[in-house]
Tab-separated table of C-alpha atoms and ligand atoms in Angstrom:
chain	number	residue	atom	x	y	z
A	294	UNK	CA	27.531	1.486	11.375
A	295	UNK	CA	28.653	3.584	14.144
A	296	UNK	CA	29.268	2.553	17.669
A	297	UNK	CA	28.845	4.521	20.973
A	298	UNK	CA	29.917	3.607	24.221
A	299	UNK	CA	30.190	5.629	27.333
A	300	UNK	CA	30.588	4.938	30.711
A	301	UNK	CA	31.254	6.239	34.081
A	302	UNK	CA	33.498	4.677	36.471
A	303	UNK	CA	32.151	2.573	39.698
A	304	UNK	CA	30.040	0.509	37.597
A	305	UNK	CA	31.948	-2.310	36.702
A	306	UNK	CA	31.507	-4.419	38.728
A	307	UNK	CA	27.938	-6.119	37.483
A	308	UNK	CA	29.437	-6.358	34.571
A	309	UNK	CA	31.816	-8.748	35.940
A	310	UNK	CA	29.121	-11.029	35.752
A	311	UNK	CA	28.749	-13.164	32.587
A	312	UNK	CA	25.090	-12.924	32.642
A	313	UNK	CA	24.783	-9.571	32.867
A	314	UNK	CA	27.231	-9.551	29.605
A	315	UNK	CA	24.875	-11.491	27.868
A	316	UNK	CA	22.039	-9.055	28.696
A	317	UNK	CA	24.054	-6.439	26.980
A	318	UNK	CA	25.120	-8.650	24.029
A	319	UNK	CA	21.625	-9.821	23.152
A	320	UNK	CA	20.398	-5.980	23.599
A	321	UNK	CA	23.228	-5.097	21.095
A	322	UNK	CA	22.550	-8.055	18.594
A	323	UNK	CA	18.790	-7.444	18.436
A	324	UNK	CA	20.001	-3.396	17.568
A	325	UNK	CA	22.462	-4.336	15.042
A	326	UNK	CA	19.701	-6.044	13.451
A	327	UNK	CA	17.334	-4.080	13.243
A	328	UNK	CA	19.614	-1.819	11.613
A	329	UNK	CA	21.012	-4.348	9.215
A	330	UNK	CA	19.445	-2.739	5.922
A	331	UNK	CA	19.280	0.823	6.234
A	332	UNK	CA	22.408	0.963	8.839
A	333	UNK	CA	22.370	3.647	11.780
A	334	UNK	CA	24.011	4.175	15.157
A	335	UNK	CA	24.442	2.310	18.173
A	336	UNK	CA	24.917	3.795	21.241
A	337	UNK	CA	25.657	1.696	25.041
A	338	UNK	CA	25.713	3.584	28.098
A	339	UNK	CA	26.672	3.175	31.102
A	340	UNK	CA	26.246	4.873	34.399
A	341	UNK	CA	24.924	5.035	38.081
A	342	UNK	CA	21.887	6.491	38.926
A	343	UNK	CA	19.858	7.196	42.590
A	344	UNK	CA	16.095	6.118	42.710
A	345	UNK	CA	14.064	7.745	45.192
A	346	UNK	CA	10.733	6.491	46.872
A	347	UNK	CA	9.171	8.544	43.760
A	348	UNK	CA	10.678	6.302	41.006
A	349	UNK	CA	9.187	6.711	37.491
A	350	UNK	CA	9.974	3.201	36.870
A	351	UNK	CA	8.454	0.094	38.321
A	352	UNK	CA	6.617	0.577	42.015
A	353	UNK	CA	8.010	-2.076	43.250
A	354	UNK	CA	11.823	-1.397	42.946
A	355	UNK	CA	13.747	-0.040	46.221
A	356	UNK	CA	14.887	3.169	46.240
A	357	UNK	CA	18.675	3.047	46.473
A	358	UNK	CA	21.885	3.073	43.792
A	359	UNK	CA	21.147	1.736	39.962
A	360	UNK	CA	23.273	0.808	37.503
A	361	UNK	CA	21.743	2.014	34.458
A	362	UNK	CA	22.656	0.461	31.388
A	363	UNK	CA	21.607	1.824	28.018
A	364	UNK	CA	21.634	0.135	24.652
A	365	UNK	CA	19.969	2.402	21.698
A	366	UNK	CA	19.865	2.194	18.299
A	367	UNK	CA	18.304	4.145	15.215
A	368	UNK	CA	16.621	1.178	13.699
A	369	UNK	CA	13.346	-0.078	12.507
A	370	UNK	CA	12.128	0.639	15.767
A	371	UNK	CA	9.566	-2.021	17.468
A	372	UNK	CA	5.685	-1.837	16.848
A	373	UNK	CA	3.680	-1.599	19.913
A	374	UNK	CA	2.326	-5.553	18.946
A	375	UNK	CA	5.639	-6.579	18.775
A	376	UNK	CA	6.689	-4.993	21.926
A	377	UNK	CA	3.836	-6.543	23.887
A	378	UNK	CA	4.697	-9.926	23.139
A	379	UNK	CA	8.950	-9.525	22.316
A	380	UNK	CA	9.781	-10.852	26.326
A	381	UNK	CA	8.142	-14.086	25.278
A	382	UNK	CA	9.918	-17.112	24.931
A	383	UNK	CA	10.510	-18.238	21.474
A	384	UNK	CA	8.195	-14.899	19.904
A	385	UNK	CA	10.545	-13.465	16.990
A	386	UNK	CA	9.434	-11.444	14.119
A	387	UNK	CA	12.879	-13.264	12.089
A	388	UNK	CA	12.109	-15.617	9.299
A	389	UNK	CA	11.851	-18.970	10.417
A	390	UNK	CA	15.515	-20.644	11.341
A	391	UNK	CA	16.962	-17.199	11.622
A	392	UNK	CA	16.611	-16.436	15.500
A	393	UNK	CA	15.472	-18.445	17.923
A	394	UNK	CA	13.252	-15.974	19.822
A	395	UNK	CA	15.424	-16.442	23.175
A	396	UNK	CA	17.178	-13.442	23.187
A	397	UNK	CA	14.930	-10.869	25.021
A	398	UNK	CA	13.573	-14.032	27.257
A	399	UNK	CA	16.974	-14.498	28.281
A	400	UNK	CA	17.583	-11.225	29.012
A	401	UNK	CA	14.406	-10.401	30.427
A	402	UNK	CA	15.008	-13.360	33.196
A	403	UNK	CA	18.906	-12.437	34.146
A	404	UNK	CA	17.537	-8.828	34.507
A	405	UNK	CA	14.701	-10.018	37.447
A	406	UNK	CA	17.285	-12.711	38.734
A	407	UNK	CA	19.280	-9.257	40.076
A	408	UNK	CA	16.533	-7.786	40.767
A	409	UNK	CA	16.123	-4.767	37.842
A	410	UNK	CA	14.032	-4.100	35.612
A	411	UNK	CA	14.050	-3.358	32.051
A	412	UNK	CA	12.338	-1.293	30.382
A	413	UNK	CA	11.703	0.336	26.131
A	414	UNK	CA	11.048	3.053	24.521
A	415	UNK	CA	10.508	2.763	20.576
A	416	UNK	CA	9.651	4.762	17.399
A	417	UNK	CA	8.785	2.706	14.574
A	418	UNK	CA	11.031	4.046	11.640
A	419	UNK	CA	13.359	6.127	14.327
A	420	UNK	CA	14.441	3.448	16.486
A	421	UNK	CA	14.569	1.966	20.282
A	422	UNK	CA	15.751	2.256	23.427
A	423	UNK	CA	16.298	-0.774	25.825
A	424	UNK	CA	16.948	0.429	29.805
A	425	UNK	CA	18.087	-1.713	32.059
A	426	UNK	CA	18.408	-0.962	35.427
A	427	UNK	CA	20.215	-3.163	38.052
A	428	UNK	CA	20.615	-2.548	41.829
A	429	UNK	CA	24.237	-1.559	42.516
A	430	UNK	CA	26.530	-2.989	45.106
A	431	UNK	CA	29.123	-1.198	46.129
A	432	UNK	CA	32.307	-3.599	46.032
A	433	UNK	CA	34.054	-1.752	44.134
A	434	UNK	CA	35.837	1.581	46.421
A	435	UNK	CA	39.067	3.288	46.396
A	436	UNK	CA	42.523	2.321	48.257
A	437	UNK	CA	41.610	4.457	51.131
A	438	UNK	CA	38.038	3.094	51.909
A	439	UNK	CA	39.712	-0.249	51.223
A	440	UNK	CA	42.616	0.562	54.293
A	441	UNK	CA	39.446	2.061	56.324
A	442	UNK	CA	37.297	-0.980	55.950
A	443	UNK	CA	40.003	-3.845	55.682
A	444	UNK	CA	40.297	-4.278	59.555
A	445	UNK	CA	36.531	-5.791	59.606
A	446	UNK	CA	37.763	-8.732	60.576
A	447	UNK	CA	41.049	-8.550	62.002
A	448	UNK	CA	41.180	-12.161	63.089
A	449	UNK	CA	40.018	-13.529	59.932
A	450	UNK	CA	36.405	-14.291	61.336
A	451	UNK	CA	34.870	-16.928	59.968
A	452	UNK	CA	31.280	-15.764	58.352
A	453	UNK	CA	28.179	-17.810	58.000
A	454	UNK	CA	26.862	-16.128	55.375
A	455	UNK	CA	23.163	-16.845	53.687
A	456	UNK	CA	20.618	-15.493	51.047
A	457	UNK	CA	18.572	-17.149	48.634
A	458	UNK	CA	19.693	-14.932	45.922
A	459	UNK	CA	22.697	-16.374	44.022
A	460	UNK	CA	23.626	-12.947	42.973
A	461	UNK	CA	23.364	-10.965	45.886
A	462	UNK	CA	25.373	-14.398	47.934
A	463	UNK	CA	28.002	-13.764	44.711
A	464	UNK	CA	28.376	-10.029	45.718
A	465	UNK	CA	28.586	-10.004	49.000
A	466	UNK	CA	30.673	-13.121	49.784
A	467	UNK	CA	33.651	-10.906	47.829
A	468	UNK	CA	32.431	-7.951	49.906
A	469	UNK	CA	33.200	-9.807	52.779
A	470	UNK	CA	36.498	-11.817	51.600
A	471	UNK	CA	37.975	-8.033	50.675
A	472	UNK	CA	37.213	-6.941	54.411
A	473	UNK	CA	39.057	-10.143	55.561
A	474	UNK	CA	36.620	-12.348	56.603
A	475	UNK	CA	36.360	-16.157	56.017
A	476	UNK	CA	33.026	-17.032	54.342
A	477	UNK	CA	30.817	-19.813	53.784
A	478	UNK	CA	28.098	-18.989	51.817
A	479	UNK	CA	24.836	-20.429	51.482
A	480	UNK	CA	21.673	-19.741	49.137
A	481	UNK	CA	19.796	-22.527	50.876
A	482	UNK	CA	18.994	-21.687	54.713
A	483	UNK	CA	18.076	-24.731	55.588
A	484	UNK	CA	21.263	-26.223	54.474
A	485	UNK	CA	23.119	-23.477	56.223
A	486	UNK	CA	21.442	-24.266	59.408
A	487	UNK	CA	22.683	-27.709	58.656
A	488	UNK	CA	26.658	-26.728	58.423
A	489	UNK	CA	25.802	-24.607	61.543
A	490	UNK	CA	24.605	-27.564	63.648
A	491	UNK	CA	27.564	-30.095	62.681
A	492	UNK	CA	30.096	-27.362	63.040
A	493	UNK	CA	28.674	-24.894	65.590
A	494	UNK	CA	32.399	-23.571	66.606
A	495	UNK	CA	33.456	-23.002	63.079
A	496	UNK	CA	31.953	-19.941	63.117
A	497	UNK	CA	32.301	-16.607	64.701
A	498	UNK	CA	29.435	-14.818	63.479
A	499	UNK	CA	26.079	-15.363	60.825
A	500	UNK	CA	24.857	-13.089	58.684
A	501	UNK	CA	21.502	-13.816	56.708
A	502	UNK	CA	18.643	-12.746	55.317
A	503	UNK	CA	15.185	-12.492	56.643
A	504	UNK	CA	13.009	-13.331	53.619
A	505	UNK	CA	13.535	-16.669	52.266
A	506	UNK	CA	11.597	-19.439	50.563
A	507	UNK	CA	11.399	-22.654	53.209
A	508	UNK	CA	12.983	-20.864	56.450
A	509	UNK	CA	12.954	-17.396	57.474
A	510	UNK	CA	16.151	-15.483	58.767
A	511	UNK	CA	14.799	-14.742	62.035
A	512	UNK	CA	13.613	-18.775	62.364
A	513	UNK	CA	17.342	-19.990	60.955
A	514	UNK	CA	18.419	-17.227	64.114
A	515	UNK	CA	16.661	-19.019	66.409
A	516	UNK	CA	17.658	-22.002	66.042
A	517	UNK	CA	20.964	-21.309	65.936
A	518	UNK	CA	20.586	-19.372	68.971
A	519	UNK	CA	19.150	-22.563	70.887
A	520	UNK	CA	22.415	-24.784	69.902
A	521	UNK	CA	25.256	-21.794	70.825
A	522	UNK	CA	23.646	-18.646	73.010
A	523	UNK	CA	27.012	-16.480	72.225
A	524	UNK	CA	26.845	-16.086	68.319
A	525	UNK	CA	26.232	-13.253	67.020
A	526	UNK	CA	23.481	-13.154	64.737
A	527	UNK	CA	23.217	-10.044	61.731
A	528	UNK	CA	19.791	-9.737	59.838
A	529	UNK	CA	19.586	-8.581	56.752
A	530	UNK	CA	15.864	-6.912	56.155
A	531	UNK	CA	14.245	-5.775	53.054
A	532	UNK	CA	13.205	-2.068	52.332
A	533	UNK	CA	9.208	-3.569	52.593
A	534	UNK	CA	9.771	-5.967	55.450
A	535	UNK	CA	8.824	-5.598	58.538
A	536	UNK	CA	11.042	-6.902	61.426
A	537	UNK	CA	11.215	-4.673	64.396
A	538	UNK	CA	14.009	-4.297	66.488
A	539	UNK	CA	12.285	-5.521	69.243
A	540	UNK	CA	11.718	-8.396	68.199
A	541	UNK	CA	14.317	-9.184	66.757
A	542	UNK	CA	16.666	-8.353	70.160
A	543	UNK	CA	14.137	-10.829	71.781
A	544	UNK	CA	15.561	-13.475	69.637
A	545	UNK	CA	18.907	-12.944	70.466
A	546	UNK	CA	20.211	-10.891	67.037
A	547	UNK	CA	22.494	-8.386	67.375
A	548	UNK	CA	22.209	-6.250	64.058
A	549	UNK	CA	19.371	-5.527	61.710
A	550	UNK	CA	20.416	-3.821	58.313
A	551	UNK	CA	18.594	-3.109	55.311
A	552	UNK	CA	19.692	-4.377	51.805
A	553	UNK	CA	20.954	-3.537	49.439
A	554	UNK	CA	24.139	-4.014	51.424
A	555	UNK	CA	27.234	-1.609	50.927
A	556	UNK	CA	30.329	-2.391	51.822
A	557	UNK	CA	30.483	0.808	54.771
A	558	UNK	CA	27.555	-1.063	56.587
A	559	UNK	CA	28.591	-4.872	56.238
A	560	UNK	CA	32.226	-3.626	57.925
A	561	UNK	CA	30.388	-1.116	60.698
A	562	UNK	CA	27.964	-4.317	61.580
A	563	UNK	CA	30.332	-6.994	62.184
A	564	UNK	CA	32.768	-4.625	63.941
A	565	UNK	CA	29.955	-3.978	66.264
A	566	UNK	CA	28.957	-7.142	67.169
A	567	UNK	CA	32.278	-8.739	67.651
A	568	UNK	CA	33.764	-6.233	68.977
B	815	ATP	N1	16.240	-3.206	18.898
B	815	ATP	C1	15.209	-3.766	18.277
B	815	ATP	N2	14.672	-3.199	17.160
B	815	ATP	C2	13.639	-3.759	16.523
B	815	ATP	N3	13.026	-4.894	16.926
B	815	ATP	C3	13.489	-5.503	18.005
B	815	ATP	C4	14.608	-4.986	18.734
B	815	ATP	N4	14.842	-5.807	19.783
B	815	ATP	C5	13.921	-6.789	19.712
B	815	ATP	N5	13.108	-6.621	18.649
B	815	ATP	C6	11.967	-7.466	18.278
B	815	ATP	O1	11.741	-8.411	19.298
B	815	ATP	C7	11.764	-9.732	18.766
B	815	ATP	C8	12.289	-10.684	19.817
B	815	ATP	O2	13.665	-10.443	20.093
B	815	ATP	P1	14.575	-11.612	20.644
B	815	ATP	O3	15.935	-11.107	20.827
B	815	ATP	O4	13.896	-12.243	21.806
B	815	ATP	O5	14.538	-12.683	19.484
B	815	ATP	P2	15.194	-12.576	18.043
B	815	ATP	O6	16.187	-11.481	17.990
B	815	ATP	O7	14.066	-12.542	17.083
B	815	ATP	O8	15.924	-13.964	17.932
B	815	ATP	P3	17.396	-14.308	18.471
B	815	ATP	O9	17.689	-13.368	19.596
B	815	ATP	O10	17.314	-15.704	18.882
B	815	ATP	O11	18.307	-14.102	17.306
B	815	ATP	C9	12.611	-9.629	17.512
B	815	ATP	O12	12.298	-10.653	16.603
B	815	ATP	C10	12.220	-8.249	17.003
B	815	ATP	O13	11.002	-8.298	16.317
B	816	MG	MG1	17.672	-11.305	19.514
């Protein structure tokens, strides 16, 4: 069997992530499989791709930077019954105690947990096609951007930072730590609210997001606002939500930027407001 792999630079960085490994690993299993008997090719790509507001994939994703992964083989390919039903827990077309069935579940779930989609294209007797598309954060950058951006926080500001996704809390607290802040991270607001009350002069400046289950960011701002007037207060907004910048000055936050996050805007936002 042969193997394929390419890959463009700048996208390593997801794959830092043991999940998204197992994503590809499972992908690459289920293709090795399926080309067990008659034997074929495998081919993984790699690379970085721009969605714009007229995306042929899902509706629902943001436009912004991808990483696209590929994983393709010239198996069995998958009949359209099959593919219906493949994401489901526990469905496998193995004999019985060869697979568990888990594989494409597991995948499929890490995949929406970041935020991507995947998607399949598949020939029955030419092969498949898995795509997997994840939303790219730009922490990885070259020496120079790194001098440019490194003086973010000069003073080693300590960063209040929160978002009820574990992956996007993952990213950006190194982000941040690579622009020299201090950061304590939260996925829970209320709990970050919490930290902020018992310790209100611990920290220089909070950065969270507005969309969260229990507490929203402009609510968690508030409150904060009422215990220490002076802290500056960066919201993090969603392509689809609406917070306007009026309002949001009313409450008392400095900054409104829209996720994803890259590394240029976190460092231009804090330098504004504590400057
Ligand atoms: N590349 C592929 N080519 C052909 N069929 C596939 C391919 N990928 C998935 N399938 C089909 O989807 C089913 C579900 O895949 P999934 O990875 O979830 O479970 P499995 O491979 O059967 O079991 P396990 O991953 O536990 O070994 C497979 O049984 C197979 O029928
Ligand atoms: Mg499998």
């Amino acid at each position: 069997m042969k193997l394929n792999i390419r890959t463009k630079a700048d996208t390593t960085i997801l794959f830092q992530s043991s999940e998204i490994q197992q994503v590809a690993v499972n992908l690459a299993n289920n293709a090795a499989y399926a080309m067990r008997e008659e034997g074929g090719t495998l081919s993984i790509g790699l690379s970085s791709i721009t969605i714009g507001s007229d995306s042929p994939f899902e509706e629902s994703m943001r436009p912004g930077r991808y990483v696209k992964l590929t994983v393709k083989d010239t198996g069995t390919g998958i009949h359209p019954e099959v593919q219906k039903r493949m994401f489901e827990p526990f469905f496998t077309t193995k004999e019985q105690g060869q697979g568990t069935g888990m594989g494409l579940a597991v995948a499929y779930g890490i995949v929406k947990a970041h935020n991507g989609v995947i998607e399949v294209e598949s020939e029955v007797g030419k092969g498949s096609m898995f795509t997997v598309l994840l939303p790219q954060y730009d922490v990885l950058s070259t020496k120079e951007q790194e001098e440019e951006t490194s003086l973010a926080c000069p003073r080693k500001e300590r960063i209040l930072f929160i978002d009820d996704e574990r992956a996007v809390v993952e990213i950006t607290k190194t982000v941040l730590e690579r622009l020299g802040c201090h950061v304590t991270a939260f996925t829970d607001a209320s709990e970050a609210l919490n930290a902020f009350i018992e310790h209100p002069d611990s920290f220089d400046l909070i950065i969270t997001d507005q969309t969260m289950p229990g507490m929203t960011g402009t609510a968690l701002a508030k409150e904060a606002l009422d215990l220490r007037k002076d802290i500056p207060i960066i919201l993090c907004t969603g392509y689809s939500e609406t917070v306007s910048p009026k309002k949001a000055k009313e409450v008392g936050i400095r900054e409104l930027i829209m996720k994803p996050l890259t590394k240029q805007e976190i460092a231009e936002a804090i330098r504004r407001v504590i400057d």
